[in-house]
CSV table of N, CA and C in Angstrom, one decimal:
chain,number,residue,atom,x,y,z
A,10,MET,N,101.3,18.0,82.4
A,10,MET,CA,101.3,17.1,83.5
A,10,MET,C,101.7,15.4,82.8
A,11,LEU,N,102.5,14.5,83.3
A,11,LEU,CA,103.0,13.4,82.7
A,11,LEU,C,102.0,12.1,83.3
A,12,THR,N,102.0,11.6,82.4
A,12,THR,CA,101.3,10.3,82.7
A,12,THR,C,102.4,8.9,82.9
A,13,THR,N,101.9,8.1,83.9
A,13,THR,CA,102.7,7.3,84.2
A,13,THR,C,102.2,6.0,83.1
A,14,LEU,N,103.3,5.2,82.6
A,14,LEU,CA,102.8,4.2,81.7
A,14,LEU,C,102.8,2.9,82.6
A,15,ALA,N,103.5,2.3,83.5
A,15,ALA,CA,103.6,1.3,84.1
A,15,ALA,C,104.3,1.5,85.6
A,16,MET,N,103.7,0.9,86.5
A,16,MET,CA,104.1,1.0,88.0
A,16,MET,C,104.1,-0.4,88.5
A,17,THR,N,105.2,-1.2,88.3
A,17,THR,CA,105.3,-2.3,88.7
A,17,THR,C,106.5,-2.9,89.3
A,18,ALA,N,106.8,-3.8,90.2
A,18,ALA,CA,108.2,-4.2,90.4
A,18,ALA,C,108.6,-5.6,90.4
A,19,LEU,N,109.9,-5.9,90.0
A,19,LEU,CA,110.2,-7.0,89.7
A,19,LEU,C,111.2,-7.4,90.9
A,20,LEU,N,111.2,-8.5,91.5
A,20,LEU,CA,112.0,-9.0,92.5
A,20,LEU,C,112.3,-10.9,92.1
A,21,VAL,N,113.6,-10.7,92.1
A,21,VAL,CA,114.1,-12.0,91.9
A,21,VAL,C,115.6,-12.4,92.6
A,22,PRO,N,115.1,-12.8,93.6
A,22,PRO,CA,116.5,-12.9,94.6
A,22,PRO,C,117.6,-14.1,93.8
A,23,ALA,N,118.7,-13.9,94.0
A,23,ALA,CA,119.7,-15.2,93.6
A,23,ALA,C,119.1,-16.5,93.8
A,24,SER,N,118.7,-16.6,95.1
A,24,SER,CA,118.7,-18.1,95.7
A,24,SER,C,117.3,-18.8,95.1
A,25,LEU,N,116.3,-17.9,93.9
A,25,LEU,CA,115.5,-18.4,93.3
A,25,LEU,C,115.9,-18.7,91.9
A,26,ALA,N,117.1,-18.1,91.5
A,26,ALA,CA,118.0,-18.2,90.2
A,26,ALA,C,118.5,-19.4,90.0
A,27,GLY,N,118.1,-19.4,88.4
A,27,GLY,CA,119.2,-20.7,87.9
A,27,GLY,C,120.1,-20.5,87.3
A,28,ALA,N,120.4,-20.8,85.9
A,28,ALA,CA,121.6,-20.6,85.1
A,28,ALA,C,121.7,-18.9,85.1
A,29,ALA,N,122.9,-18.7,84.3
A,29,ALA,CA,122.8,-17.0,84.1
A,29,ALA,C,121.5,-16.5,83.3
A,30,PRO,N,121.0,-15.3,83.6
A,30,PRO,CA,119.9,-15.3,82.5
A,30,PRO,C,120.4,-14.7,81.1
A,31,ALA,N,119.3,-15.0,80.4
A,31,ALA,CA,119.7,-14.5,78.8
A,31,ALA,C,119.2,-13.4,79.0
A,32,ALA,N,119.8,-12.7,77.6
A,32,ALA,CA,119.3,-11.3,77.4
A,32,ALA,C,119.9,-11.0,75.7
A,33,HIS,N,119.3,-9.9,75.5
A,33,HIS,CA,119.5,-9.3,74.1
A,33,HIS,C,121.0,-8.5,74.2
A,34,VAL,N,122.0,-9.5,74.2
A,34,VAL,CA,123.5,-8.8,74.2
A,34,VAL,C,124.1,-9.2,72.9
A,35,SER,N,124.5,-7.7,72.4
A,35,SER,CA,124.9,-7.9,71.3
A,35,SER,C,126.4,-7.7,71.3
A,36,SER,N,127.4,-7.7,70.4
A,36,SER,CA,128.6,-7.6,70.4
A,36,SER,C,128.7,-6.0,70.7
A,37,ASP,N,127.7,-5.1,70.5
A,37,ASP,CA,127.7,-3.8,70.9
A,37,ASP,C,127.8,-3.4,72.4
A,38,CYS,N,127.6,-4.3,73.1
A,38,CYS,CA,127.6,-4.2,74.4
A,38,CYS,C,128.4,-4.9,75.3
A,39,PRO,N,129.8,-4.5,75.2
A,39,PRO,CA,130.8,-5.3,75.8
A,39,PRO,C,130.5,-5.2,77.6
A,40,HIS,N,130.9,-6.2,78.1
A,40,HIS,CA,130.9,-6.5,79.1
A,40,HIS,C,129.5,-6.5,80.1
A,41,ALA,N,128.3,-6.8,79.2
A,41,ALA,CA,127.1,-6.8,79.7
A,41,ALA,C,126.8,-8.0,80.5
A,42,THR,N,127.7,-8.8,80.8
A,42,THR,CA,127.8,-9.7,81.7
A,42,THR,C,128.5,-10.0,83.1
A,43,ARG,N,129.1,-8.8,83.0
A,43,ARG,CA,130.1,-8.4,84.1
A,43,ARG,C,129.7,-7.3,85.1
A,44,HIS,N,130.2,-7.2,86.1
A,44,HIS,CA,129.9,-6.3,87.2
A,44,HIS,C,131.2,-5.1,86.5
A,45,ALA,N,130.8,-3.8,87.1
A,45,ALA,CA,131.6,-3.0,86.8
A,45,ALA,C,131.4,-1.9,87.6
A,46,VAL,N,131.8,-0.6,87.7
A,46,VAL,CA,131.3,0.5,88.5
A,46,VAL,C,130.3,0.9,88.0
A,47,PRO,N,128.9,1.2,89.0
A,47,PRO,CA,127.6,1.7,88.6
A,47,PRO,C,127.3,2.5,87.4
A,48,ALA,N,128.5,3.3,87.4
A,48,ALA,CA,128.0,4.2,86.1
A,48,ALA,C,128.1,3.6,84.8
A,49,ARG,N,129.2,2.7,84.6
A,49,ARG,CA,129.2,1.8,83.4
A,49,ARG,C,128.4,0.8,83.5
A,50,GLU,N,127.9,0.4,84.4
A,50,GLU,CA,126.7,-0.9,84.5
A,50,GLU,C,125.6,0.2,83.7
A,51,ALA,N,125.3,1.2,84.2
A,51,ALA,CA,124.2,2.2,83.6
A,51,ALA,C,124.2,2.1,82.3
A,52,ARG,N,125.6,2.3,81.7
A,52,ARG,CA,125.8,2.7,80.3
A,52,ARG,C,125.4,1.5,79.4
A,53,THR,N,126.0,0.6,80.0
A,53,THR,CA,125.9,-0.9,79.5
A,53,THR,C,124.6,-1.6,79.5
A,54,MET,N,123.5,-0.9,80.6
A,54,MET,CA,122.4,-1.3,80.8
A,54,MET,C,121.4,-0.8,79.7
A,55,LEU,N,121.7,0.6,79.2
A,55,LEU,CA,121.3,1.4,78.1
A,55,LEU,C,121.5,0.6,76.8
A,56,CYS,N,122.6,0.2,76.6
A,56,CYS,CA,122.9,-0.6,75.6
A,56,CYS,C,122.0,-1.7,75.3
A,57,VAL,N,121.9,-2.6,76.1
A,57,VAL,CA,121.5,-3.9,76.1
A,57,VAL,C,119.8,-3.6,75.9
A,58,ILE,N,119.2,-2.6,76.6
A,58,ILE,CA,117.9,-2.2,76.4
A,58,ILE,C,117.7,-1.8,74.8
A,59,ASN,N,118.9,-1.1,74.3
A,59,ASN,CA,118.8,-0.8,72.7
A,59,ASN,C,118.9,-2.0,72.0
A,60,ALA,N,119.5,-2.8,72.3
A,60,ALA,CA,119.7,-4.3,71.5
A,60,ALA,C,118.4,-4.9,71.6
A,61,ALA,N,117.9,-4.7,72.9
A,61,ALA,CA,116.2,-5.5,72.7
A,61,ALA,C,115.4,-4.8,72.0
A,62,ARG,N,115.6,-3.5,71.9
A,62,ARG,CA,114.4,-2.9,71.3
A,62,ARG,C,114.7,-2.9,69.6
A,63,THR,N,116.0,-2.9,69.3
A,63,THR,CA,116.5,-3.3,67.7
A,63,THR,C,116.0,-4.5,67.5
A,64,ALA,N,116.3,-5.4,68.3
A,64,ALA,CA,115.7,-6.9,68.1
A,64,ALA,C,114.3,-7.1,68.0
A,65,ASN,N,113.7,-6.2,68.2
A,65,ASN,CA,112.3,-6.4,68.2
A,65,ASN,C,111.7,-5.6,67.3
A,66,GLY,N,112.5,-4.6,66.6
A,66,GLY,CA,111.9,-3.8,65.4
A,66,GLY,C,111.7,-2.5,65.6
A,67,LEU,N,112.3,-1.7,67.1
A,67,LEU,CA,112.0,-0.8,67.3
A,67,LEU,C,113.1,0.3,67.4
A,68,GLY,N,113.0,1.5,67.6
A,68,GLY,CA,113.9,2.4,67.6
A,68,GLY,C,114.9,2.7,68.9
A,69,ARG,N,116.2,2.8,68.8
A,69,ARG,CA,116.7,3.0,69.8
A,69,ARG,C,116.2,4.4,70.8
A,70,LEU,N,116.6,4.0,72.1
A,70,LEU,CA,116.0,5.3,73.1
A,70,LEU,C,117.3,6.3,73.2
A,71,ARG,N,117.2,7.3,73.3
A,71,ARG,CA,118.1,8.4,73.6
A,71,ARG,C,118.3,8.6,75.1
A,72,ALA,N,119.8,9.0,75.3
A,72,ALA,CA,120.3,8.8,76.9
A,72,ALA,C,119.8,10.2,77.3
A,73,SER,N,118.9,10.1,78.5
A,73,SER,CA,118.5,11.6,79.0
A,73,SER,C,119.2,11.8,80.3
A,74,ALA,N,119.9,12.9,80.5
A,74,ALA,CA,120.5,13.0,81.7
A,74,ALA,C,119.7,13.5,82.7
A,75,SER,N,118.4,14.0,82.4
A,75,SER,CA,117.5,14.1,83.7
A,75,SER,C,117.0,13.2,84.0
A,76,LEU,N,116.4,12.0,83.0
A,76,LEU,CA,116.0,10.8,83.7
A,76,LEU,C,116.9,9.9,84.3
A,77,ALA,N,118.1,10.1,83.9
A,77,ALA,CA,119.2,9.4,84.8
A,77,ALA,C,119.2,9.9,86.1
A,78,LYS,N,119.2,11.4,86.2
A,78,LYS,CA,119.5,12.0,87.4
A,78,LYS,C,118.2,11.4,88.4
A,79,ALA,N,117.2,11.5,87.8
A,79,ALA,CA,116.0,10.6,88.7
A,79,ALA,C,116.3,9.4,88.9
A,80,ALA,N,116.6,8.6,88.2
A,80,ALA,CA,116.9,7.0,88.4
A,80,ALA,C,117.8,6.8,89.3
A,81,ARG,N,119.2,7.2,89.2
A,81,ARG,CA,120.0,7.2,90.2
A,81,ARG,C,119.6,7.7,91.6
A,82,GLY,N,119.2,9.1,91.8
A,82,GLY,CA,118.4,9.3,92.7
A,82,GLY,C,117.6,8.1,93.6
A,83,TYR,N,116.8,7.6,92.6
A,83,TYR,CA,115.8,6.9,93.4
A,83,TYR,C,116.4,5.4,93.5
A,84,ALA,N,117.4,4.9,92.8
A,84,ALA,CA,117.9,3.9,93.4
A,84,ALA,C,118.6,3.9,94.6
A,85,ARG,N,119.5,5.1,94.9
A,85,ARG,CA,119.8,5.2,96.1
A,85,ARG,C,119.0,5.5,97.1
A,86,THR,N,117.8,6.0,97.0
A,86,THR,CA,116.7,6.1,98.0
A,86,THR,C,116.2,5.0,98.4
A,87,VAL,N,115.8,3.8,97.2
A,87,VAL,CA,115.3,2.4,97.6
A,87,VAL,C,115.9,1.4,98.5
A,88,VAL,N,117.5,2.0,98.3
A,88,VAL,CA,118.6,0.7,99.0
A,88,VAL,C,118.5,1.7,100.7
A,89,ARG,N,118.7,2.9,100.5
A,89,ARG,CA,118.8,3.3,101.9
A,89,ARG,C,117.6,3.3,102.8
A,90,ALA,N,116.4,3.4,102.1
A,90,ALA,CA,115.2,3.2,102.8
A,90,ALA,C,114.6,1.7,103.0
A,91,ARG,N,115.5,1.0,102.4
A,91,ARG,CA,115.0,-0.7,102.1
A,91,ARG,C,113.2,-0.8,101.8
A,92,ASP,N,113.3,0.0,100.8
A,92,ASP,CA,111.5,0.2,100.3
A,92,ASP,C,111.8,-0.1,99.1
A,93,PHE,N,111.3,-1.4,98.3
A,93,PHE,CA,111.4,-1.6,96.9
A,93,PHE,C,109.8,-1.3,96.4
A,94,SER,N,109.8,-0.2,96.3
A,94,SER,CA,108.6,0.2,95.6
A,94,SER,C,108.6,1.2,94.7
A,95,HIS,N,107.3,1.3,93.9
A,95,HIS,CA,107.6,3.0,93.0
A,95,HIS,C,106.9,4.0,93.6
A,96,ILE,N,106.6,4.0,94.7
A,96,ILE,CA,106.1,5.0,95.5
A,96,ILE,C,107.1,5.1,96.6
A,97,GLY,N,107.6,6.3,96.5
A,97,GLY,CA,108.8,6.4,97.3
A,97,GLY,C,108.6,6.4,98.9
A,98,PRO,N,109.5,6.4,99.6
A,98,PRO,CA,109.4,6.4,101.1
A,98,PRO,C,108.6,8.3,101.7
A,99,ASP,N,108.8,8.8,100.5
A,99,ASP,CA,108.2,10.3,100.8
A,99,ASP,C,106.9,10.4,100.2
A,100,GLY,N,106.3,9.5,99.6
A,100,GLY,CA,105.2,9.5,98.6
A,100,GLY,C,105.2,9.9,97.7
A,101,SER,N,106.3,10.1,96.9
A,101,SER,CA,106.6,10.5,95.6
A,101,SER,C,106.4,9.4,94.6
A,102,THR,N,105.8,9.8,93.5
A,102,THR,CA,105.8,8.8,92.5
A,102,THR,C,106.8,9.1,91.2
A,103,PRO,N,106.7,7.9,90.2
A,103,PRO,CA,107.8,8.3,89.1
A,103,PRO,C,107.7,9.6,88.5
A,104,ASP,N,106.4,10.1,88.2
A,104,ASP,CA,106.0,11.0,87.2
A,104,ASP,C,106.8,12.4,88.2
A,105,GLN,N,106.3,12.6,89.3
A,105,GLN,CA,107.0,13.7,90.2
A,105,GLN,C,108.4,13.5,90.4
A,106,ARG,N,109.3,12.3,90.3
A,106,ARG,CA,110.7,12.6,90.5
A,106,ARG,C,111.2,12.9,89.4
A,107,VAL,N,110.6,12.4,87.9
A,107,VAL,CA,111.5,12.8,87.0
A,107,VAL,C,111.2,14.3,86.6
A,108,LEU,N,110.0,14.8,87.0
A,108,LEU,CA,109.8,16.3,87.0
A,108,LEU,C,110.8,17.0,87.7
A,109,ARG,N,110.9,16.5,89.0
A,109,ARG,CA,112.0,17.2,89.8
A,109,ARG,C,113.1,17.2,89.2
A,110,ALA,N,113.7,16.2,88.6
A,110,ALA,CA,114.8,16.1,88.0
A,110,ALA,C,114.9,16.8,86.8
A,111,GLY,N,113.7,17.1,86.2
A,111,GLY,CA,113.8,18.4,84.9
A,111,GLY,C,113.7,17.8,83.7
A,112,TYR,N,112.9,16.6,83.9
A,112,TYR,CA,112.5,16.1,82.5
A,112,TYR,C,111.1,16.6,82.4
A,113,HIS,N,110.6,16.8,81.1
A,113,HIS,CA,109.3,17.5,80.7
A,113,HIS,C,108.8,16.8,79.6
A,114,GLY,N,108.3,15.9,79.8
A,114,GLY,CA,107.7,15.0,78.8
A,114,GLY,C,106.0,14.5,79.0
A,115,ARG,N,105.5,14.1,78.3
A,115,ARG,CA,104.1,13.9,78.3
A,115,ARG,C,104.1,12.8,79.1
A,116,GLY,N,104.9,11.5,79.1
A,116,GLY,CA,104.6,10.5,79.9
A,116,GLY,C,106.0,9.6,80.4
A,117,VAL,N,105.9,8.6,81.2
A,117,VAL,CA,106.8,8.2,81.8
A,117,VAL,C,106.7,6.6,82.3
A,118,GLY,N,107.5,5.5,82.5
A,118,GLY,CA,107.6,4.6,82.7
A,118,GLY,C,108.6,4.3,83.6
A,119,GLU,N,108.5,3.6,84.5
A,119,GLU,CA,109.6,3.4,85.4
A,119,GLU,C,109.8,1.5,85.7
A,120,THR,N,111.0,1.1,85.7
A,120,THR,CA,111.1,-0.5,86.1
A,120,THR,C,112.2,-0.3,87.1
A,121,LEU,N,112.2,-1.1,88.2
A,121,LEU,CA,113.2,-1.4,89.2
A,121,LEU,C,113.5,-2.7,89.4
A,122,ALA,N,114.7,-3.0,89.5
A,122,ALA,CA,115.3,-4.5,89.7
A,122,ALA,C,116.1,-4.7,91.3
A,123,TYR,N,116.5,-5.8,91.2
A,123,TYR,CA,117.4,-6.0,92.4
A,123,TYR,C,118.0,-7.5,92.1
A,124,GLY,N,119.2,-7.6,92.0
A,124,GLY,CA,119.8,-8.9,91.9
A,124,GLY,C,121.1,-9.3,92.4
A,125,GLN,N,121.7,-10.1,92.4
A,125,GLN,CA,122.9,-10.8,93.0
A,125,GLN,C,123.6,-11.5,92.0
A,126,GLY,N,124.7,-11.9,91.9
A,126,GLY,CA,125.6,-12.4,90.9
A,126,GLY,C,125.1,-11.9,89.5
A,127,ALA,N,124.9,-13.1,88.7
A,127,ALA,CA,124.5,-12.8,87.2
A,127,ALA,C,123.1,-12.2,87.2
A,128,LEU,N,122.2,-12.3,87.9
A,128,LEU,CA,120.9,-11.5,88.1
A,128,LEU,C,121.2,-10.2,88.0
A,129,GLY,N,122.1,-9.6,88.9
A,129,GLY,CA,122.4,-8.2,88.8
A,129,GLY,C,123.2,-7.7,87.7
A,130,THR,N,124.0,-8.2,86.8
A,130,THR,CA,124.6,-7.7,85.6
A,130,THR,C,124.1,-6.8,84.7
A,131,PRO,N,124.2,-6.1,84.0
A,131,PRO,CA,123.4,-5.2,82.9
A,131,PRO,C,122.4,-6.4,82.1
A,132,ALA,N,123.1,-7.5,81.9
A,132,ALA,CA,122.3,-8.3,80.9
A,132,ALA,C,121.1,-9.0,82.0
A,133,GLY,N,121.8,-9.4,83.0
A,133,GLY,CA,120.5,-10.1,84.1
A,133,GLY,C,119.6,-9.2,84.4
A,134,VAL,N,119.7,-8.1,84.5
A,134,VAL,CA,118.7,-6.9,84.9
A,134,VAL,C,117.6,-6.8,83.6
A,135,VAL,N,118.4,-6.6,82.6
A,135,VAL,CA,117.6,-6.5,81.4
A,135,VAL,C,116.6,-7.8,80.8
A,136,ALA,N,117.6,-8.9,81.1
A,136,ALA,CA,116.5,-10.3,81.1
A,136,ALA,C,115.5,-10.2,81.8
A,137,GLY,N,115.5,-9.7,83.1
A,137,GLY,CA,114.7,-10.2,84.2
A,137,GLY,C,113.2,-9.1,83.8
A,138,TRP,N,113.7,-7.6,83.5
A,138,TRP,CA,112.9,-6.8,83.0
A,138,TRP,C,112.2,-7.2,81.6
A,139,LEU,N,112.7,-8.1,80.8
A,139,LEU,CA,111.9,-8.6,79.7
A,139,LEU,C,111.2,-9.6,79.7
A,140,ARG,N,111.6,-10.5,80.8
A,140,ARG,CA,110.5,-11.7,81.0
A,140,ARG,C,109.3,-11.5,82.1
A,141,SER,N,109.4,-10.0,82.5
A,141,SER,CA,108.2,-9.5,83.1
A,141,SER,C,107.2,-8.7,82.3
A,142,PRO,N,106.0,-9.2,81.9
A,142,PRO,CA,105.2,-8.6,81.3
A,142,PRO,C,105.0,-7.0,81.2
A,143,PRO,N,104.7,-6.6,82.7
A,143,PRO,CA,104.8,-5.2,82.6
A,143,PRO,C,106.0,-4.4,82.4
A,144,HIS,N,107.3,-4.8,82.7
A,144,HIS,CA,108.3,-4.4,82.7
A,144,HIS,C,108.6,-4.6,81.0
A,145,ARG,N,108.2,-5.4,80.4
A,145,ARG,CA,108.7,-5.8,78.9
A,145,ARG,C,108.0,-4.6,78.1
A,146,ALA,N,106.7,-4.3,78.8
A,146,ALA,CA,105.8,-3.3,78.2
A,146,ALA,C,106.3,-1.9,78.1
A,147,VAL,N,107.1,-1.8,79.1
A,147,VAL,CA,107.9,-0.2,79.3
A,147,VAL,C,109.1,-0.2,78.4
A,148,LEU,N,109.9,-1.3,78.3
A,148,LEU,CA,111.1,-1.5,77.5
A,148,LEU,C,110.8,-1.3,76.2
A,149,LEU,N,109.9,-2.2,75.9
A,149,LEU,CA,109.3,-2.3,74.3
A,149,LEU,C,108.3,-1.1,74.0
A,150,SER,N,108.0,-0.4,74.6
A,150,SER,CA,107.0,0.5,74.3
A,150,SER,C,107.3,1.4,73.1
A,151,PRO,N,106.8,1.4,72.1
A,151,PRO,CA,106.9,2.3,70.8
A,151,PRO,C,106.8,3.9,71.1
A,152,LEU,N,106.2,4.4,72.4
A,152,LEU,CA,105.9,5.4,72.5
A,152,LEU,C,107.3,6.1,73.1
A,153,MET,N,108.2,5.1,73.8
A,153,MET,CA,109.2,5.6,74.6
A,153,MET,C,110.2,6.2,73.4
A,154,ARG,N,110.7,7.4,74.0
A,154,ARG,CA,111.6,8.0,73.2
A,154,ARG,C,113.1,8.1,74.2
A,155,ASP,N,113.2,8.5,75.4
A,155,ASP,CA,114.2,8.7,76.2
A,155,ASP,C,114.5,7.8,77.5
A,156,VAL,N,115.5,7.7,78.3
A,156,VAL,CA,115.6,6.8,79.2
A,156,VAL,C,116.8,7.2,80.1
A,157,GLY,N,116.7,7.1,81.2
A,157,GLY,CA,118.1,7.3,82.0
A,157,GLY,C,118.0,5.9,83.1
A,158,VAL,N,119.1,5.3,83.3
A,158,VAL,CA,119.4,4.3,84.3
A,158,VAL,C,119.9,4.8,85.4
A,159,GLY,N,119.8,4.0,86.4
A,159,GLY,CA,120.7,4.3,87.7
A,159,GLY,C,120.9,3.2,88.5
A,160,VAL,N,122.1,2.7,88.7
A,160,VAL,CA,122.7,1.9,89.3
A,160,VAL,C,123.4,1.9,90.8
A,161,VAL,N,123.1,1.2,91.6
A,161,VAL,CA,123.8,1.3,92.9
A,161,VAL,C,124.1,0.0,93.5
A,162,ARG,N,125.1,-0.4,94.1
A,162,ARG,CA,125.3,-1.6,94.9
A,162,ARG,C,124.6,-1.3,96.2
A,163,GLY,N,124.1,-2.5,96.7
A,163,GLY,CA,123.3,-2.6,97.6
A,163,GLY,C,122.0,-3.3,97.6
A,164,SER,N,121.2,-3.7,98.6
A,164,SER,CA,120.0,-4.0,98.4
A,164,SER,C,118.7,-3.4,99.0
A,165,PRO,N,117.6,-3.3,98.6
A,165,PRO,CA,116.5,-2.6,99.1
A,165,PRO,C,115.9,-3.3,99.7
A,166,LEU,N,116.1,-4.9,100.2
A,166,LEU,CA,115.4,-5.7,101.1
A,166,LEU,C,116.0,-5.5,102.4
A,167,PRO,N,115.2,-5.5,103.4
A,167,PRO,CA,115.7,-5.7,104.6
A,167,PRO,C,116.2,-6.9,105.1
A,168,GLY,N,117.6,-6.8,105.8
A,168,GLY,CA,118.1,-8.4,105.9
A,168,GLY,C,119.1,-8.9,104.7
A,169,VAL,N,119.2,-8.3,103.8
A,169,VAL,CA,119.9,-9.0,102.7
A,169,VAL,C,120.8,-7.8,102.3
A,170,SER,N,122.3,-8.0,101.9
A,170,SER,CA,123.1,-7.2,101.7
A,170,SER,C,123.6,-7.8,100.1
A,171,GLY,N,124.4,-6.7,99.8
A,171,GLY,CA,125.0,-6.9,98.4
A,171,GLY,C,124.2,-6.9,97.3
A,172,GLY,N,124.9,-7.2,96.3
A,172,GLY,CA,124.1,-7.3,95.0
A,172,GLY,C,123.8,-5.8,94.1
A,173,THR,N,122.8,-5.8,93.6
A,173,THR,CA,122.7,-4.5,92.6
A,173,THR,C,121.4,-4.3,92.4
A,174,THR,N,121.1,-2.9,92.4
A,174,THR,CA,119.7,-2.3,92.7
A,174,THR,C,119.8,-1.4,91.5
A,175,ALA,N,118.6,-1.4,90.4
A,175,ALA,CA,118.9,-0.7,89.3
A,175,ALA,C,117.4,0.1,89.1
A,176,VAL,N,117.4,1.0,88.3
A,176,VAL,CA,116.1,1.9,88.2
A,176,VAL,C,116.0,2.3,86.8
A,177,GLY,N,115.3,1.8,86.0
A,177,GLY,CA,115.1,2.7,84.7
A,177,GLY,C,113.9,3.4,84.5
A,178,ASP,N,114.3,4.8,84.4
A,178,ASP,CA,112.9,5.8,83.9
A,178,ASP,C,113.1,6.1,82.5
A,179,PHE,N,111.9,5.9,81.9
A,179,PHE,CA,111.8,6.1,80.6
A,179,PHE,C,110.7,6.8,80.6
A,180,GLY,N,111.0,7.8,79.1
A,180,GLY,CA,109.9,9.0,78.9
A,180,GLY,C,109.5,9.4,77.5
A,181,TYR,N,108.7,10.0,77.0
A,181,TYR,CA,108.3,10.2,76.0
A,181,TYR,C,107.6,11.7,75.7
A,182,ARG,N,107.8,12.3,74.7
A,182,ARG,CA,107.5,13.9,74.9
A,182,ARG,C,106.5,14.1,73.8
């Protein structure tokens, strides 16, 4: 049975944003402050997450195909359902979704983000997660070893269009 490390949500509408967000962007993460196709942005987000972990004295996370499958699927779900919550419209929890996707670890953590403009870039999303204590706890948990990131275009918010929605599913065995 999986345990869930943290279940919280981050919502920072672009209208509340100031300057472009700061993040742990290294030269190893090219294009972290730019938009690209969602699959490339997901890979870049993983790079930025690992740069933040390294900067904090932690080991890098391994990319997990099963966690990425769960994250992509859930990112699509929250946009389609316009339901920005860790509990899916079908009542599913992060641990149930990663199990269905084939991840068999001892625990999981999930992060959600939505942003427009600079807040929706890989650097912007990770910077937002790092500014949020519950999200930061997941990203920088020494327990975590695996990660999958899902990125989709669109908003999970009723009446709001555009932007980027991202889900990070983290796990340990």
